[in-house]
PDB file of C-alpha atoms in Angstrom:
ATOM      1  CA  UNK A   1     -23.027  14.347 -35.000  1.00 68.00           C
ATOM      2  CA  UNK A   2     -24.250  11.748 -32.520  1.00 70.00           C
ATOM      3  CA  UNK A   3     -25.721  14.393 -30.224  1.00 78.00           C
ATOM      4  CA  UNK A   4     -24.209  12.451 -27.290  1.00 80.00           C
ATOM      5  CA  UNK A   5     -21.669  13.568 -24.710  1.00 83.00           C
ATOM      6  CA  UNK A   6     -17.982  12.675 -24.988  1.00 83.00           C
ATOM      7  CA  UNK A   7     -18.117  10.592 -21.809  1.00 87.00           C
ATOM      8  CA  UNK A   8     -20.966   8.454 -23.150  1.00 85.00           C
ATOM      9  CA  UNK A   9     -19.052   7.704 -26.357  1.00 86.00           C
ATOM     10  CA  UNK A  10     -15.868   6.938 -24.445  1.00 88.00           C
ATOM     11  CA  UNK A  11     -17.670   4.596 -22.034  1.00 88.00           C
ATOM     12  CA  UNK A  12     -19.431   2.901 -24.958  1.00 85.00           C
ATOM     13  CA  UNK A  13     -16.140   2.253 -26.778  1.00 87.00           C
ATOM     14  CA  UNK A  14     -14.468   1.015 -23.574  1.00 90.00           C
ATOM     15  CA  UNK A  15     -17.413  -1.289 -22.866  1.00 87.00           C
ATOM     16  CA  UNK A  16     -17.388  -2.697 -26.395  1.00 85.00           C
ATOM     17  CA  UNK A  17     -13.621  -3.201 -26.200  1.00 86.00           C
ATOM     18  CA  UNK A  18     -13.939  -4.972 -22.863  1.00 88.00           C
ATOM     19  CA  UNK A  19     -16.747  -7.207 -24.149  1.00 85.00           C
ATOM     20  CA  UNK A  20     -14.793  -8.253 -27.242  1.00 86.00           C
ATOM     21  CA  UNK A  21     -11.444  -8.774 -25.501  1.00 87.00           C
ATOM     22  CA  UNK A  22     -12.870 -10.787 -22.610  1.00 86.00           C
ATOM     23  CA  UNK A  23     -15.018 -12.894 -24.936  1.00 86.00           C
ATOM     24  CA  UNK A  24     -12.037 -13.555 -27.202  1.00 85.00           C
ATOM     25  CA  UNK A  25      -9.738 -14.246 -24.264  1.00 83.00           C
ATOM     26  CA  UNK A  26     -12.133 -16.870 -22.908  1.00 82.00           C
ATOM     27  CA  UNK A  27     -12.932 -18.133 -26.443  1.00 80.00           C
ATOM     28  CA  UNK A  28     -16.610 -18.372 -25.627  1.00 83.00           C
ATOM     29  CA  UNK A  29     -19.044 -19.966 -28.062  1.00 84.00           C
ATOM     30  CA  UNK A  30     -21.657 -18.120 -30.105  1.00 83.00           C
ATOM     31  CA  UNK A  31     -24.444 -19.166 -27.745  1.00 85.00           C
ATOM     32  CA  UNK A  32     -22.535 -17.976 -24.664  1.00 84.00           C
ATOM     33  CA  UNK A  33     -21.787 -14.667 -26.367  1.00 81.00           C
ATOM     34  CA  UNK A  34     -25.437 -14.211 -27.315  1.00 84.00           C
ATOM     35  CA  UNK A  35     -26.496 -14.978 -23.740  1.00 83.00           C
ATOM     36  CA  UNK A  36     -23.973 -12.475 -22.395  1.00 81.00           C
ATOM     37  CA  UNK A  37     -25.120  -9.729 -24.753  1.00 82.00           C
ATOM     38  CA  UNK A  38     -28.817 -10.536 -24.317  1.00 82.00           C
ATOM     39  CA  UNK A  39     -28.544  -9.732 -20.601  1.00 79.00           C
ATOM     40  CA  UNK A  40     -27.429  -6.199 -21.508  1.00 80.00           C
ATOM     41  CA  UNK A  41     -30.902  -5.437 -22.931  1.00 79.00           C
ATOM     42  CA  UNK A  42     -29.967  -4.474 -26.479  1.00 80.00           C
ATOM     43  CA  UNK A  43     -32.305  -4.992 -29.429  1.00 85.00           C
ATOM     44  CA  UNK A  44     -32.147  -8.261 -31.387  1.00 84.00           C
ATOM     45  CA  UNK A  45     -30.663  -6.458 -34.412  1.00 87.00           C
ATOM     46  CA  UNK A  46     -27.859  -4.961 -32.314  1.00 86.00           C
ATOM     47  CA  UNK A  47     -27.234  -8.345 -30.659  1.00 85.00           C
ATOM     48  CA  UNK A  48     -26.806  -9.925 -34.104  1.00 88.00           C
ATOM     49  CA  UNK A  49     -24.425  -7.136 -35.167  1.00 88.00           C
ATOM     50  CA  UNK A  50     -22.345  -7.602 -32.005  1.00 87.00           C
ATOM     51  CA  UNK A  51     -22.256 -11.378 -32.551  1.00 86.00           C
ATOM     52  CA  UNK A  52     -21.089 -10.897 -36.138  1.00 87.00           C
ATOM     53  CA  UNK A  53     -18.450  -8.400 -34.988  1.00 86.00           C
ATOM     54  CA  UNK A  54     -17.229 -10.912 -32.406  1.00 84.00           C
ATOM     55  CA  UNK A  55     -17.147 -13.816 -34.866  1.00 86.00           C
ATOM     56  CA  UNK A  56     -15.298 -11.768 -37.500  1.00 87.00           C
ATOM     57  CA  UNK A  57     -12.628 -10.452 -35.144  1.00 85.00           C
ATOM     58  CA  UNK A  58     -12.079 -13.024 -32.381  1.00 83.00           C
ATOM     59  CA  UNK A  59      -9.056 -14.706 -34.010  1.00 86.00           C
ATOM     60  CA  UNK A  60      -7.368 -11.384 -34.645  1.00 88.00           C
ATOM     61  CA  UNK A  61      -8.112 -10.205 -31.098  1.00 87.00           C
ATOM     62  CA  UNK A  62      -6.672 -13.437 -29.654  1.00 83.00           C
ATOM     63  CA  UNK A  63      -3.503 -13.048 -31.728  1.00 86.00           C
ATOM     64  CA  UNK A  64      -3.082  -9.439 -30.592  1.00 86.00           C
ATOM     65  CA  UNK A  65      -3.652 -10.441 -26.957  1.00 83.00           C
ATOM     66  CA  UNK A  66      -1.056 -13.214 -27.237  1.00 81.00           C
ATOM     67  CA  UNK A  67       1.477 -10.706 -28.616  1.00 80.00           C
ATOM     68  CA  UNK A  68       0.761  -8.307 -25.755  1.00 81.00           C
ATOM     69  CA  UNK A  69       1.224 -10.982 -23.099  1.00 76.00           C
ATOM     70  CA  UNK A  70       4.475 -10.524 -21.174  1.00 78.00           C
ATOM     71  CA  UNK A  71       7.269 -12.846 -22.220  1.00 81.00           C
ATOM     72  CA  UNK A  72       8.433 -14.298 -18.938  1.00 84.00           C
ATOM     73  CA  UNK A  73      11.830 -15.958 -18.624  1.00 89.00           C
ATOM     74  CA  UNK A  74      11.883 -19.745 -18.514  1.00 91.00           C
ATOM     75  CA  UNK A  75      14.108 -22.128 -16.578  1.00 91.00           C
ATOM     76  CA  UNK A  76      17.168 -23.531 -18.345  1.00 92.00           C
ATOM     77  CA  UNK A  77      19.621 -24.762 -15.720  1.00 95.00           C
ATOM     78  CA  UNK A  78      20.516 -24.458 -12.048  1.00 94.00           C
ATOM     79  CA  UNK A  79      23.930 -24.585 -10.372  1.00 95.00           C
ATOM     80  CA  UNK A  80      24.356 -24.520  -6.630  1.00 94.00           C
ATOM     81  CA  UNK A  81      27.126 -24.503  -4.052  1.00 95.00           C
ATOM     82  CA  UNK A  82      27.157 -24.839  -0.280  1.00 92.00           C
ATOM     83  CA  UNK A  83      29.691 -22.630   1.488  1.00 92.00           C
ATOM     84  CA  UNK A  84      30.387 -23.118   5.182  1.00 90.00           C
ATOM     85  CA  UNK A  85      32.524 -20.799   7.271  1.00 85.00           C
ATOM     86  CA  UNK A  86      33.932 -22.909  10.100  1.00 86.00           C
ATOM     87  CA  UNK A  87      36.013 -20.327  11.933  1.00 84.00           C
ATOM     88  CA  UNK A  88      37.247 -16.775  11.822  1.00 81.00           C
ATOM     89  CA  UNK A  89      39.954 -14.861  13.603  1.00 79.00           C
ATOM     90  CA  UNK A  90      37.626 -13.798  16.392  1.00 82.00           C
ATOM     91  CA  UNK A  91      35.505 -16.962  16.645  1.00 80.00           C
ATOM     92  CA  UNK A  92      37.392 -20.236  16.484  1.00 80.00           C
ATOM     93  CA  UNK A  93      34.356 -22.496  16.402  1.00 82.00           C
ATOM     94  CA  UNK A  94      31.456 -21.253  14.386  1.00 81.00           C
ATOM     95  CA  UNK A  95      29.370 -22.723  11.617  1.00 84.00           C
ATOM     96  CA  UNK A  96      27.932 -20.247   9.153  1.00 88.00           C
ATOM     97  CA  UNK A  97      26.410 -21.995   6.103  1.00 92.00           C
ATOM     98  CA  UNK A  98      25.394 -20.194   2.922  1.00 93.00           C
ATOM     99  CA  UNK A  99      23.784 -21.494  -0.276  1.00 93.00           C
ATOM    100  CA  UNK A 100      24.849 -19.881  -3.527  1.00 95.00           C
ATOM    101  CA  UNK A 101      22.532 -20.564  -6.452  1.00 94.00           C
ATOM    102  CA  UNK A 102      23.128 -19.642 -10.071  1.00 96.00           C
ATOM    103  CA  UNK A 103      19.894 -19.736 -12.039  1.00 95.00           C
ATOM    104  CA  UNK A 104      20.179 -19.840 -15.835  1.00 95.00           C
ATOM    105  CA  UNK A 105      17.116 -18.469 -17.648  1.00 94.00           C
ATOM    106  CA  UNK A 106      15.982 -18.245 -21.277  1.00 92.00           C
ATOM    107  CA  UNK A 107      14.210 -15.098 -22.385  1.00 86.00           C
ATOM    108  CA  UNK A 108      13.464 -14.385 -26.041  1.00 80.00           C
ATOM    109  CA  UNK A 109      16.275 -16.701 -27.141  1.00 81.00           C
ATOM    110  CA  UNK A 110      18.847 -15.044 -24.876  1.00 90.00           C
ATOM    111  CA  UNK A 111      20.332 -16.786 -21.861  1.00 92.00           C
ATOM    112  CA  UNK A 112      20.785 -14.867 -18.655  1.00 92.00           C
ATOM    113  CA  UNK A 113      22.069 -15.918 -15.248  1.00 94.00           C
ATOM    114  CA  UNK A 114      20.953 -14.750 -11.827  1.00 94.00           C
ATOM    115  CA  UNK A 115      23.143 -15.396  -8.790  1.00 96.00           C
ATOM    116  CA  UNK A 116      21.330 -15.733  -5.475  1.00 94.00           C
ATOM    117  CA  UNK A 117      22.697 -16.351  -2.010  1.00 95.00           C
ATOM    118  CA  UNK A 118      20.755 -17.378   1.076  1.00 94.00           C
ATOM    119  CA  UNK A 119      21.056 -19.242   4.342  1.00 93.00           C
ATOM    120  CA  UNK A 120      19.604 -22.780   4.627  1.00 91.00           C
ATOM    121  CA  UNK A 121      16.660 -21.785   6.859  1.00 93.00           C
ATOM    122  CA  UNK A 122      15.429 -19.227   4.336  1.00 94.00           C
ATOM    123  CA  UNK A 123      15.915 -21.762   1.535  1.00 92.00           C
ATOM    124  CA  UNK A 124      13.834 -24.331   3.460  1.00 94.00           C
ATOM    125  CA  UNK A 125      11.096 -21.741   3.966  1.00 96.00           C
ATOM    126  CA  UNK A 126      11.152 -20.942   0.236  1.00 92.00           C
ATOM    127  CA  UNK A 127      10.884 -24.645  -0.615  1.00 93.00           C
ATOM    128  CA  UNK A 128       7.889 -25.026   1.721  1.00 96.00           C
ATOM    129  CA  UNK A 129       6.155 -22.043   0.144  1.00 96.00           C
ATOM    130  CA  UNK A 130       6.744 -23.370  -3.383  1.00 93.00           C
ATOM    131  CA  UNK A 131       5.461 -26.829  -2.409  1.00 95.00           C
ATOM    132  CA  UNK A 132       2.379 -25.207  -0.881  1.00 94.00           C
ATOM    133  CA  UNK A 133       1.792 -23.243  -4.095  1.00 92.00           C
ATOM    134  CA  UNK A 134       2.118 -26.414  -6.153  1.00 91.00           C
ATOM    135  CA  UNK A 135      -0.365 -28.117  -3.834  1.00 92.00           C
ATOM    136  CA  UNK A 136      -2.831 -25.267  -4.306  1.00 90.00           C
ATOM    137  CA  UNK A 137      -2.557 -25.635  -8.079  1.00 87.00           C
ATOM    138  CA  UNK A 138      -4.107 -29.093  -7.687  1.00 88.00           C
ATOM    139  CA  UNK A 139      -7.298 -27.736  -6.129  1.00 89.00           C
ATOM    140  CA  UNK A 140     -10.462 -27.569  -8.216  1.00 87.00           C
ATOM    141  CA  UNK A 141     -10.685 -23.796  -7.849  1.00 85.00           C
ATOM    142  CA  UNK A 142      -7.216 -23.210  -9.334  1.00 83.00           C
ATOM    143  CA  UNK A 143      -7.797 -25.741 -12.114  1.00 84.00           C
ATOM    144  CA  UNK A 144     -10.962 -23.883 -13.103  1.00 82.00           C
ATOM    145  CA  UNK A 145      -9.122 -20.548 -13.176  1.00 82.00           C
ATOM    146  CA  UNK A 146      -6.251 -21.944 -15.245  1.00 78.00           C
ATOM    147  CA  UNK A 147      -8.680 -23.583 -17.658  1.00 78.00           C
ATOM    148  CA  UNK A 148     -10.486 -20.244 -18.147  1.00 73.00           C
ATOM    149  CA  UNK A 149      -7.179 -18.397 -18.673  1.00 68.00           C
ATOM    150  CA  UNK A 150      -6.306 -20.593 -21.646  1.00 60.00           C
TER     151      UNK A 150
END
């Protein structure tokens, strides 16, 4: 009926879907949406139709996107224990430390526990990496990305 190839229709639908989901995800204003669509070179009538489509459906698209977002587990509690092996039958004087960590998580109202065991040097390396990641979150670049993700 459209006298257009299947690929053209598919690409058109995918492009329209991408435009609406990204615009809704970023919650852009009407003016920003019009500027974004104007660059594409469509007619003024089509730009107005796309703007109206966006305005009518952005709340519903945002709610659907929030439902599709993965539900990640959240921290509830942490238990830890330091075990040190001082000697064995073959070695009378040895020190072999081990950290055992029990991490309690909440996921969808259910509590789960993960038991992890590591040596202190690996734990120190992990702490350094996490502190570095927290430091990077304070940079302007990361703040801008996080602000746009909301």
